mmCIF file of C-alpha atoms and ligand atoms in Angstrom:
data_model
loop_
_atom_site.group_PDB
_atom_site.id
_atom_site.type_symbol
_atom_site.label_atom_id
_atom_site.label_comp_id
_atom_site.label_asym_id
_atom_site.label_seq_id
_atom_site.Cartn_x
_atom_site.Cartn_y
_atom_site.Cartn_z
ATOM 1 C CA MET A 1 0.149 0.087 -0.198
ATOM 2 C CA VAL A 2 1.400 3.494 -0.909
ATOM 3 C CA LYS A 3 2.399 5.164 2.352
ATOM 4 C CA ASN A 4 0.959 8.400 3.455
ATOM 5 C CA ILE A 5 3.954 11.264 3.855
ATOM 6 C CA GLY A 6 3.983 14.795 5.314
ATOM 7 C CA ILE A 7 6.492 17.419 5.087
ATOM 8 C CA ASN A 8 6.330 19.661 8.407
ATOM 9 C CA GLY A 9 8.668 22.900 7.125
ATOM 10 C CA TYR A 10 8.185 23.003 3.117
ATOM 11 C CA GLY A 11 11.415 25.081 3.100
ATOM 12 C CA THR A 12 14.477 24.552 1.178
ATOM 13 C CA ILE A 13 14.980 20.874 1.815
ATOM 14 C CA GLY A 14 11.460 20.215 2.362
ATOM 15 C CA LYS A 15 10.208 21.333 -0.674
ATOM 16 C CA ARG A 16 12.864 18.981 -2.355
ATOM 17 C CA VAL A 17 12.062 16.153 -0.123
ATOM 18 C CA ALA A 18 8.306 16.543 -1.050
ATOM 19 C CA ASP A 19 8.920 16.324 -4.481
ATOM 20 C CA ALA A 20 11.416 13.497 -4.425
ATOM 21 C CA VAL A 21 8.693 11.215 -2.478
ATOM 22 C CA SER A 22 6.235 12.233 -5.273
ATOM 23 C CA ALA A 23 8.748 10.212 -7.570
ATOM 24 C CA GLN A 24 8.405 7.353 -5.851
ATOM 25 C CA ASP A 25 5.510 4.594 -6.216
ATOM 26 C CA ASP A 26 5.048 3.239 -2.685
ATOM 27 C CA MET A 27 4.976 6.258 -1.176
ATOM 28 C CA LYS A 28 2.865 9.921 -1.730
ATOM 29 C CA ILE A 29 3.053 13.332 -0.115
ATOM 30 C CA VAL A 30 -0.406 14.166 1.434
ATOM 31 C CA GLY A 31 0.189 17.563 2.458
ATOM 32 C CA VAL A 32 3.310 20.025 3.443
ATOM 33 C CA THR A 33 3.064 22.792 6.088
ATOM 34 C CA LYS A 34 4.009 26.211 5.952
ATOM 35 C CA ARG A 35 4.306 29.077 8.452
ATOM 36 C CA SER A 36 4.235 32.293 6.699
ATOM 37 C CA PRO A 37 2.085 33.163 3.140
ATOM 38 C CA ASP A 38 5.609 33.386 0.998
ATOM 39 C CA TYR A 39 6.188 32.639 -2.516
ATOM 40 C CA GLU A 40 7.366 28.887 -1.036
ATOM 41 C CA ALA A 41 3.729 28.385 0.114
ATOM 42 C CA LYS A 42 2.176 30.079 -3.038
ATOM 43 C CA SER A 43 4.442 27.538 -5.422
ATOM 44 C CA ALA A 44 3.684 24.516 -3.083
ATOM 45 C CA VAL A 45 -0.341 24.945 -4.176
ATOM 46 C CA GLU A 46 0.463 25.620 -7.602
ATOM 47 C CA LYS A 47 2.210 22.076 -7.732
ATOM 48 C CA GLY A 48 -0.747 20.603 -6.472
ATOM 49 C CA TYR A 49 0.328 20.087 -2.426
ATOM 50 C CA ASP A 50 -2.233 20.508 0.250
ATOM 51 C CA LEU A 51 -0.980 23.521 2.531
ATOM 52 C CA TYR A 52 -1.702 23.292 6.230
ATOM 53 C CA ILE A 53 -0.609 25.996 8.396
ATOM 54 C CA SER A 54 1.290 25.526 11.479
ATOM 55 C CA VAL A 55 0.242 28.670 13.287
ATOM 56 C CA PRO A 56 -3.599 28.500 12.711
ATOM 57 C CA GLU A 57 -3.956 32.166 13.913
ATOM 58 C CA ARG A 58 -2.541 32.950 10.467
ATOM 59 C CA GLU A 59 -5.022 31.768 8.085
ATOM 60 C CA ALA A 60 -6.409 35.061 7.283
ATOM 61 C CA GLU A 61 -2.910 36.381 6.163
ATOM 62 C CA PHE A 62 -2.917 33.165 3.905
ATOM 63 C CA GLU A 63 -6.576 34.129 2.402
ATOM 64 C CA GLU A 64 -5.620 37.748 1.829
ATOM 65 C CA ALA A 65 -2.600 36.757 -0.029
ATOM 66 C CA GLY A 66 -4.762 34.261 -2.222
ATOM 67 C CA ILE A 67 -3.134 31.036 -1.140
ATOM 68 C CA GLU A 68 -5.326 28.044 -0.247
ATOM 69 C CA VAL A 69 -5.387 26.447 3.054
ATOM 70 C CA ALA A 70 -6.339 22.661 3.498
ATOM 71 C CA GLY A 71 -6.151 22.993 7.150
ATOM 72 C CA THR A 72 -3.746 23.132 10.321
ATOM 73 C CA ALA A 73 -0.419 21.338 10.446
ATOM 74 C CA ASP A 74 -2.505 18.959 13.481
ATOM 75 C CA GLU A 75 -5.309 18.231 10.844
ATOM 76 C CA LEU A 76 -2.513 17.011 8.245
ATOM 77 C CA PHE A 77 -0.488 14.747 11.043
ATOM 78 C CA GLU A 78 -3.674 13.020 11.673
ATOM 79 C CA LYS A 79 -3.503 11.332 8.069
ATOM 80 C CA LEU A 80 0.043 10.243 7.801
ATOM 81 C CA ASP A 81 1.850 7.261 8.616
ATOM 82 C CA LEU A 82 5.284 9.334 8.641
ATOM 83 C CA VAL A 83 6.290 13.050 8.496
ATOM 84 C CA VAL A 84 9.484 14.257 7.444
ATOM 85 C CA ASP A 85 10.400 17.260 9.874
ATOM 86 C CA CYS A 86 12.143 19.882 7.673
ATOM 87 C CA THR A 87 11.743 23.141 9.962
ATOM 88 C CA PRO A 88 14.899 24.941 11.352
ATOM 89 C CA GLY A 89 17.658 23.154 13.680
ATOM 90 C CA GLY A 90 16.227 22.932 17.171
ATOM 91 C CA VAL A 91 12.389 23.098 16.313
ATOM 92 C CA GLY A 92 12.318 18.997 15.216
ATOM 93 C CA ALA A 93 13.404 18.128 18.359
ATOM 94 C CA ALA A 94 10.772 20.422 20.285
ATOM 95 C CA ASN A 95 8.531 19.001 17.655
ATOM 96 C CA LYS A 96 9.321 15.588 18.734
ATOM 97 C CA THR A 97 8.506 15.687 22.048
ATOM 98 C CA ASP A 98 6.072 17.914 22.071
ATOM 99 C CA ILE A 99 3.754 16.185 19.287
ATOM 100 C CA TYR A 100 4.978 13.566 17.416
ATOM 101 C CA GLU A 101 5.390 11.390 20.252
ATOM 102 C CA LYS A 102 2.114 12.293 21.939
ATOM 103 C CA ILE A 103 0.451 11.217 18.868
ATOM 104 C CA GLY A 104 2.510 8.075 17.815
ATOM 105 C CA LEU A 105 3.684 9.572 14.720
ATOM 106 C CA LYS A 106 6.831 8.296 13.205
ATOM 107 C CA ALA A 107 9.081 11.296 12.053
ATOM 108 C CA ILE A 108 12.520 11.860 10.457
ATOM 109 C CA PHE A 109 14.103 14.974 11.175
ATOM 110 C CA GLU A 110 17.369 16.691 9.643
ATOM 111 C CA GLY A 111 20.545 17.440 10.215
ATOM 112 C CA GLY A 112 19.814 20.612 12.277
ATOM 113 C CA GLU A 113 19.181 18.272 15.155
ATOM 114 C CA ASP A 114 21.140 17.030 17.533
ATOM 115 C CA HIS A 115 21.715 13.024 17.503
ATOM 116 C CA ASP A 116 21.316 12.550 21.221
ATOM 117 C CA ALA A 117 17.987 14.307 20.949
ATOM 118 C CA ILE A 118 16.359 11.916 18.151
ATOM 119 C CA GLY A 119 18.227 9.035 19.166
ATOM 120 C CA SER A 120 19.106 7.360 15.673
ATOM 121 C CA SER A 121 21.148 8.988 12.728
ATOM 122 C CA PHE A 122 20.934 7.516 8.848
ATOM 123 C CA ASN A 123 22.740 7.254 5.804
ATOM 124 C CA ALA A 124 21.456 4.840 3.337
ATOM 125 C CA GLU A 125 24.856 3.164 2.377
ATOM 126 C CA ALA A 126 26.468 3.176 5.647
ATOM 127 C CA ASN A 127 23.771 1.863 7.991
ATOM 128 C CA TYR A 128 20.212 1.568 6.327
ATOM 129 C CA ALA A 129 19.616 -1.840 8.307
ATOM 130 C CA SER A 130 20.079 -0.362 11.822
ATOM 131 C CA ASN A 131 17.398 1.955 11.101
ATOM 132 C CA ILE A 132 14.580 -0.435 9.640
ATOM 133 C CA GLY A 133 11.362 0.351 11.923
ATOM 134 C CA LYS A 134 12.818 2.822 13.926
ATOM 135 C CA ASP A 135 10.101 5.492 15.004
ATOM 136 C CA TYR A 136 12.429 8.489 14.795
ATOM 137 C CA VAL A 137 15.350 9.118 12.728
ATOM 138 C CA ARG A 138 17.495 11.872 12.074
ATOM 139 C CA VAL A 139 19.077 12.119 8.338
ATOM 140 C CA VAL A 140 22.573 13.747 8.868
ATOM 141 C CA SER A 141 23.448 17.137 7.575
ATOM 142 C CA CYS A 142 24.551 17.398 4.336
ATOM 143 C CA ASN A 143 28.753 17.502 5.123
ATOM 144 C CA THR A 144 28.556 14.376 7.173
ATOM 145 C CA THR A 145 26.167 12.530 4.410
ATOM 146 C CA GLY A 146 29.257 13.732 1.808
ATOM 147 C CA LEU A 147 31.823 12.279 4.194
ATOM 148 C CA CYS A 148 29.786 9.076 5.054
ATOM 149 C CA ARG A 149 29.253 8.676 1.061
ATOM 150 C CA THR A 150 33.001 8.514 0.395
ATOM 151 C CA LEU A 151 34.420 7.103 3.756
ATOM 152 C CA LYS A 152 32.124 4.147 3.533
ATOM 153 C CA PRO A 153 33.642 2.604 0.284
ATOM 154 C CA ILE A 154 37.105 3.311 1.234
ATOM 155 C CA LYS A 155 36.542 1.342 4.259
ATOM 156 C CA ASP A 156 35.098 -1.509 2.716
ATOM 157 C CA ILE A 157 38.049 -1.753 0.337
ATOM 158 C CA ALA A 158 41.059 -0.883 2.472
ATOM 159 C CA GLY A 159 40.094 -0.539 6.137
ATOM 160 C CA ILE A 160 40.810 3.047 7.596
ATOM 161 C CA LYS A 161 43.411 4.062 10.388
ATOM 162 C CA ASN A 162 42.665 7.370 10.397
ATOM 163 C CA VAL A 163 40.342 10.481 8.769
ATOM 164 C CA ARG A 164 41.841 13.908 8.855
ATOM 165 C CA ALA A 165 39.240 16.562 6.837
ATOM 166 C CA VAL A 166 38.941 19.993 6.162
ATOM 167 C CA MET A 167 35.466 21.204 5.305
ATOM 168 C CA VAL A 168 35.068 24.758 3.177
ATOM 169 C CA ARG A 169 31.929 25.609 4.033
ATOM 170 C CA ARG A 170 29.738 27.877 1.844
ATOM 171 C CA GLY A 171 28.550 31.090 3.726
ATOM 172 C CA ALA A 172 24.828 31.011 3.159
ATOM 173 C CA ASP A 173 22.493 29.017 0.897
ATOM 174 C CA PRO A 174 21.611 30.950 -2.242
ATOM 175 C CA ASN A 175 18.262 32.388 -1.221
ATOM 176 C CA ASP A 176 19.490 33.137 2.157
ATOM 177 C CA VAL A 177 19.665 36.721 2.263
ATOM 178 C CA LYS A 178 20.586 37.174 6.337
ATOM 179 C CA ARG A 179 24.000 34.959 6.422
ATOM 180 C CA GLY A 180 27.259 35.465 5.441
ATOM 181 C CA PRO A 181 30.035 36.473 5.577
ATOM 182 C CA ILE A 182 30.226 38.225 2.503
ATOM 183 C CA ASN A 183 33.890 39.347 2.314
ATOM 184 C CA ALA A 184 35.465 37.087 5.200
ATOM 185 C CA ILE A 185 37.044 33.636 5.957
ATOM 186 C CA VAL A 186 35.448 32.393 9.051
ATOM 187 C CA PRO A 187 37.381 29.878 10.890
ATOM 188 C CA THR A 188 35.579 27.637 13.138
ATOM 189 C CA THR A 189 37.773 27.475 16.388
ATOM 190 C CA GLU A 190 36.262 24.372 17.498
ATOM 191 C CA VAL A 191 38.342 21.488 17.365
ATOM 192 C CA PRO A 192 37.014 18.853 15.990
ATOM 193 C CA SER A 193 34.129 20.825 14.236
ATOM 194 C CA HIS A 194 30.956 18.865 14.884
ATOM 195 C CA HIS A 195 31.221 16.800 11.764
ATOM 196 C CA GLY A 196 33.798 14.395 12.773
ATOM 197 C CA PRO A 197 31.816 13.251 15.935
ATOM 198 C CA ASP A 198 28.532 13.184 13.489
ATOM 199 C CA VAL A 199 30.390 10.954 11.272
ATOM 200 C CA GLN A 200 30.905 8.519 14.405
ATOM 201 C CA THR A 201 26.931 8.498 14.636
ATOM 202 C CA ILE A 202 26.812 6.750 11.443
ATOM 203 C CA ILE A 203 30.305 4.676 10.931
ATOM 204 C CA ASP A 204 30.863 4.057 15.052
ATOM 205 C CA ASP A 205 34.275 2.248 14.666
ATOM 206 C CA ILE A 206 35.838 5.170 12.686
ATOM 207 C CA ASN A 207 38.493 7.541 13.665
ATOM 208 C CA VAL A 208 38.113 11.030 12.316
ATOM 209 C CA MET A 209 39.124 14.486 12.918
ATOM 210 C CA THR A 210 37.732 17.362 11.263
ATOM 211 C CA MET A 211 38.423 21.025 11.126
ATOM 212 C CA ALA A 212 35.762 23.645 9.057
ATOM 213 C CA LEU A 213 36.097 27.141 8.091
ATOM 214 C CA ILE A 214 33.318 29.270 6.088
ATOM 215 C CA VAL A 215 33.690 30.936 2.940
ATOM 216 C CA PRO A 216 31.988 33.537 0.974
ATOM 217 C CA THR A 217 30.297 31.405 -1.684
ATOM 218 C CA THR A 218 26.457 30.109 -1.865
ATOM 219 C CA LEU A 219 26.836 27.156 -4.399
ATOM 220 C CA MET A 220 28.490 24.055 -2.560
ATOM 221 C CA HIS A 221 31.035 23.204 0.374
ATOM 222 C CA THR A 222 34.112 21.224 -0.363
ATOM 223 C CA HIS A 223 36.097 18.884 1.673
ATOM 224 C CA ASN A 224 39.762 18.275 1.553
ATOM 225 C CA ILE A 225 40.137 14.527 2.761
ATOM 226 C CA MET A 226 43.369 12.483 4.271
ATOM 227 C CA VAL A 227 42.715 8.850 4.953
ATOM 228 C CA GLU A 228 45.463 6.586 6.453
ATOM 229 C CA LEU A 229 44.588 3.207 4.917
ATOM 230 C CA GLU A 230 45.015 0.189 7.046
ATOM 231 C CA ASP A 231 45.904 -1.633 3.354
ATOM 232 C CA ASP A 232 48.787 -0.227 2.011
ATOM 233 C CA SER A 233 48.671 -2.315 -1.114
ATOM 234 C CA ILE A 234 45.363 -0.284 -2.531
ATOM 235 C CA THR A 235 46.114 2.045 -5.251
ATOM 236 C CA THR A 236 44.726 5.073 -6.457
ATOM 237 C CA ASP A 237 42.664 2.945 -9.331
ATOM 238 C CA ASP A 238 41.383 0.762 -6.478
ATOM 239 C CA VAL A 239 39.946 3.861 -4.901
ATOM 240 C CA LEU A 240 38.707 5.643 -7.927
ATOM 241 C CA ASP A 241 36.879 2.261 -8.772
ATOM 242 C CA ALA A 242 35.362 2.322 -5.494
ATOM 243 C CA PHE A 243 33.714 5.418 -5.989
ATOM 244 C CA GLN A 244 32.429 4.510 -9.432
ATOM 245 C CA LYS A 245 30.699 1.718 -8.048
ATOM 246 C CA ALA A 246 29.420 3.845 -4.886
ATOM 247 C CA TYR A 247 25.562 4.723 -5.508
ATOM 248 C CA ARG A 248 25.659 8.155 -5.137
ATOM 249 C CA VAL A 249 29.469 8.987 -5.473
ATOM 250 C CA LEU A 250 30.274 10.837 -8.697
ATOM 251 C CA PRO A 251 33.699 11.295 -10.032
ATOM 252 C CA VAL A 252 34.404 14.173 -12.091
ATOM 253 C CA LYS A 253 37.281 15.372 -14.085
ATOM 254 C CA LYS A 254 38.835 18.798 -13.853
ATOM 255 C CA SER A 255 40.303 18.166 -17.324
ATOM 256 C CA LEU A 256 36.725 18.360 -18.585
ATOM 257 C CA ASN A 257 36.388 21.617 -17.467
ATOM 258 C CA LEU A 258 34.448 20.620 -14.131
ATOM 259 C CA GLY A 259 37.173 22.111 -11.906
ATOM 260 C CA SER A 260 35.122 24.000 -9.499
ATOM 261 C CA THR A 261 31.854 24.132 -7.893
ATOM 262 C CA ALA A 262 30.676 26.785 -10.197
ATOM 263 C CA GLN A 263 31.082 24.236 -13.309
ATOM 264 C CA ILE A 264 29.774 21.361 -11.219
ATOM 265 C CA MET A 265 26.572 23.413 -10.479
ATOM 266 C CA GLU A 266 26.171 24.580 -14.194
ATOM 267 C CA TYR A 267 26.655 20.839 -15.125
ATOM 268 C CA ALA A 268 23.891 19.648 -12.934
ATOM 269 C CA LYS A 269 21.886 21.982 -14.582
ATOM 270 C CA ASP A 270 22.627 21.032 -18.038
ATOM 271 C CA LEU A 271 21.693 17.314 -16.689
ATOM 272 C CA GLY A 272 18.134 18.953 -16.371
ATOM 273 C CA ARG A 273 17.948 18.665 -12.884
ATOM 274 C CA SER A 274 15.292 19.842 -10.882
ATOM 275 C CA ARG A 275 16.512 23.394 -9.569
ATOM 276 C CA GLY A 276 19.850 22.651 -10.742
ATOM 277 C CA ASP A 277 20.493 19.922 -7.667
ATOM 278 C CA MET A 278 23.439 17.435 -7.586
ATOM 279 C CA TYR A 279 22.198 14.454 -5.237
ATOM 280 C CA GLU A 280 25.761 12.799 -5.862
ATOM 281 C CA ILE A 281 29.026 13.782 -4.028
ATOM 282 C CA PRO A 282 31.467 14.887 -6.985
ATOM 283 C CA VAL A 283 34.859 13.916 -6.223
ATOM 284 C CA TRP A 284 37.861 15.281 -8.548
ATOM 285 C CA GLU A 285 39.455 12.633 -10.051
ATOM 286 C CA GLU A 286 42.706 14.544 -10.424
ATOM 287 C CA SER A 287 42.996 15.192 -6.656
ATOM 288 C CA VAL A 288 42.481 11.231 -5.633
ATOM 289 C CA ASN A 289 46.375 10.131 -4.814
ATOM 290 C CA VAL A 290 47.551 7.490 -2.624
ATOM 291 C CA GLU A 291 50.918 8.206 -1.115
ATOM 292 C CA ASN A 292 52.791 5.975 1.277
ATOM 293 C CA GLY A 293 49.369 4.136 2.582
ATOM 294 C CA GLU A 294 47.971 7.697 2.549
ATOM 295 C CA LEU A 295 44.769 8.321 0.660
ATOM 296 C CA PHE A 296 44.166 12.362 -0.562
ATOM 297 C CA TYR A 297 40.935 13.433 -2.164
ATOM 298 C CA MET A 298 38.873 16.556 -2.721
ATOM 299 C CA GLN A 299 35.196 16.215 -3.254
ATOM 300 C CA ALA A 300 32.132 18.657 -3.177
ATOM 301 C CA VAL A 301 28.760 18.701 -1.712
ATOM 302 C CA HIS A 302 25.442 20.503 -2.965
ATOM 303 C CA GLN A 303 24.422 21.466 0.520
ATOM 304 C CA GLU A 304 20.639 21.929 -0.991
ATOM 305 C CA SER A 305 20.427 18.311 -2.236
ATOM 306 C CA ASP A 306 22.705 15.435 -1.345
ATOM 307 C CA VAL A 307 20.402 14.607 1.603
ATOM 308 C CA VAL A 308 17.215 14.494 -0.067
ATOM 309 C CA PRO A 309 17.489 11.293 -1.340
ATOM 310 C CA GLU A 310 18.634 9.931 2.121
ATOM 311 C CA ASN A 311 15.135 11.192 3.249
ATOM 312 C CA VAL A 312 13.470 8.994 0.871
ATOM 313 C CA ASP A 313 15.330 5.677 2.039
ATOM 314 C CA ALA A 314 14.802 6.644 5.336
ATOM 315 C CA ILE A 315 11.097 6.500 4.717
ATOM 316 C CA ARG A 316 11.674 2.969 3.493
ATOM 317 C CA ALA A 317 13.408 1.923 6.332
ATOM 318 C CA MET A 318 11.428 3.121 8.888
ATOM 319 C CA LEU A 319 7.951 2.029 7.246
ATOM 320 C CA GLU A 320 9.620 -1.305 6.431
ATOM 321 C CA LEU A 321 8.591 -1.119 2.935
ATOM 322 C CA GLU A 322 11.941 -2.500 1.770
ATOM 323 C CA ASP A 323 14.752 -4.706 4.080
ATOM 324 C CA ASP A 324 17.547 -4.587 1.682
ATOM 325 C CA ALA A 325 19.282 -0.886 1.431
ATOM 326 C CA GLU A 326 20.665 -1.732 -1.859
ATOM 327 C CA LYS A 327 17.136 -2.271 -3.344
ATOM 328 C CA SER A 328 16.085 0.925 -1.779
ATOM 329 C CA ILE A 329 18.979 3.113 -2.738
ATOM 330 C CA LEU A 330 18.500 1.776 -6.464
ATOM 331 C CA LYS A 331 14.831 2.450 -6.588
ATOM 332 C CA THR A 332 15.222 5.858 -4.946
ATOM 333 C CA ASN A 333 18.157 6.410 -7.804
ATOM 334 C CA LYS A 334 15.943 5.325 -10.455
ATOM 335 C CA ALA A 335 13.077 7.488 -9.840
ATOM 336 C CA MET A 336 15.261 10.775 -9.314
ATOM 337 C CA GLY A 337 17.396 10.693 -11.944
ATOM 338 C CA ILE A 338 20.710 9.799 -9.981
ATOM 339 C CA LEU A 339 23.599 8.809 -12.303
HETATM 340 P P1 LIG B 401 14.655 26.579 5.494
HETATM 341 O O1 LIG B 401 14.667 27.833 6.819
HETATM 342 O O2 LIG B 401 14.862 26.897 4.104
HETATM 343 O O3 LIG B 401 13.172 25.880 5.710
HETATM 344 C C1 LIG B 401 12.673 25.862 7.017
HETATM 345 C C2 LIG B 401 10.893 25.891 6.937
HETATM 346 O O4 LIG B 401 10.227 25.635 8.131
HETATM 347 C C3 LIG B 401 10.207 27.129 6.417
HETATM 348 O O5 LIG B 401 9.453 26.933 5.420
HETATM 349 C C4 LIG B 401 9.818 27.830 7.947
HETATM 350 O O6 LIG B 401 8.841 28.740 7.411
HETATM 351 C C5 LIG B 401 9.401 26.485 8.699
HETATM 352 N N1 LIG B 401 8.889 26.495 9.728
HETATM 353 C C6 LIG B 401 10.140 27.407 10.334
HETATM 354 N N2 LIG B 401 9.987 27.249 11.784
HETATM 355 C C7 LIG B 401 8.688 26.654 12.007
HETATM 356 C C8 LIG B 401 7.710 25.824 12.956
HETATM 357 N N3 LIG B 401 7.912 26.424 14.287
HETATM 358 N N4 LIG B 401 6.944 24.844 12.606
HETATM 359 C C9 LIG B 401 6.778 24.734 11.550
HETATM 360 N N5 LIG B 401 7.446 25.175 10.101
HETATM 361 C C10 LIG B 401 8.448 26.189 10.357
HETATM 362 O O7 LIG B 401 15.775 25.683 6.445
HETATM 363 P P2 LIG B 401 16.431 24.514 5.509
HETATM 364 O O8 LIG B 401 17.595 25.005 4.885
HETATM 365 O O9 LIG B 401 15.167 23.489 4.668
HETATM 366 O O10 LIG B 401 16.587 23.591 6.683
HETATM 367 C C11 LIG B 401 15.613 22.494 7.221
HETATM 368 C C12 LIG B 401 16.730 21.501 7.894
HETATM 369 O O11 LIG B 401 17.472 20.745 7.113
HETATM 370 C C13 LIG B 401 17.437 22.198 9.132
HETATM 371 O O12 LIG B 401 17.526 21.286 10.304
HETATM 372 C C14 LIG B 401 18.685 22.305 8.772
HETATM 373 O O13 LIG B 401 19.908 22.025 9.384
HETATM 374 C C15 LIG B 401 18.650 21.114 7.846
HETATM 375 N N6 LIG B 401 19.869 20.914 6.564
HETATM 376 C C16 LIG B 401 19.516 22.281 5.676
HETATM 377 C C17 LIG B 401 20.664 21.899 4.608
HETATM 378 C C18 LIG B 401 20.784 23.421 3.750
HETATM 379 O O14 LIG B 401 22.032 23.921 3.211
HETATM 380 N N7 LIG B 401 19.805 24.416 3.701
HETATM 381 C C19 LIG B 401 21.215 21.051 4.112
HETATM 382 C C20 LIG B 401 21.217 19.871 5.251
HETATM 383 C C21 LIG B 401 20.063 19.616 6.120
#
């Protein structure tokens, strides 16, 4: 039976997850929620999603803006098998205790929530099986998803002694007019940055240290990763082969004029992707080098979209629609046109 899914918080991540769920044949979107009558609320209705409001007192504002409202968020929750909570960080954890647990509704949360507040973290290729049947699951952040996507295949072929990674983070999403920096590099002075410990919520036996800095760009993050391998017979070609075989990693060539985040984003548009999204983690092939048992590589992360297919797989695991991670990943990838 097709499962009924709702999106709480139809913003950057929520609207993408709504479209990704709608592309599947074993789940459907029953409705999405908004707090404010803005362009996203208007376009949700124009796309055919039933719109529910999280602040019932604001119904008149939606009416005034000519945006049709189907009901309140609480009314939507009653119709669902699972809600994907895409509200800003911290709101999801409060919704878990204040709403979902009280009405017995399964929920997925995003990377802005802490692992401990939700209890379980998810990455399809790394730990699908341990989330089967769970009630509350967090899909880890865009950066942690990117790290897990490439570290898991390396661990599988070579074993990992140590990972050191430096994340160069985008300052804001393209539509975010309130964040920066616009003319500075801002180091995250907390060491490790939260990314390393976050990877360990997915791959618990990995030794990983991360540092991060924020730069004035909106397109993507990049990661510079150094991995001490257990198996020192592994070659650069072995690693490239593992990246080729991984389901959501995309080796790209600088020599094909894909040597920057700007060109990769243009490539995603050329692929005809909705919103110009790049769901895969592009790894620059030329940056992949094994030297004296240590692997070096650079990758990019499209922060607005890499987590989207993970949400679809998390739904399948939690609602026990599919027990096999590989089958779910392939089904999601096919429906979303992932390479
Ligand atoms: P966003 O601000 O673009 O969207 C959040 C949406 O939630 C908005 O539509 C807002 O109106 C709505 N909202 C706000 N408060 C609410 C409330 N109390 N109840 C119901 N709805 C409410 O945020 P986003 O970038 O989509 O982030 C959502 C989650 O995804 C966060 O946990 C974030 O950390 C995570 N995430 C974001 C990115 C990214 O780059 N944008 C990447 C990966 C994960």
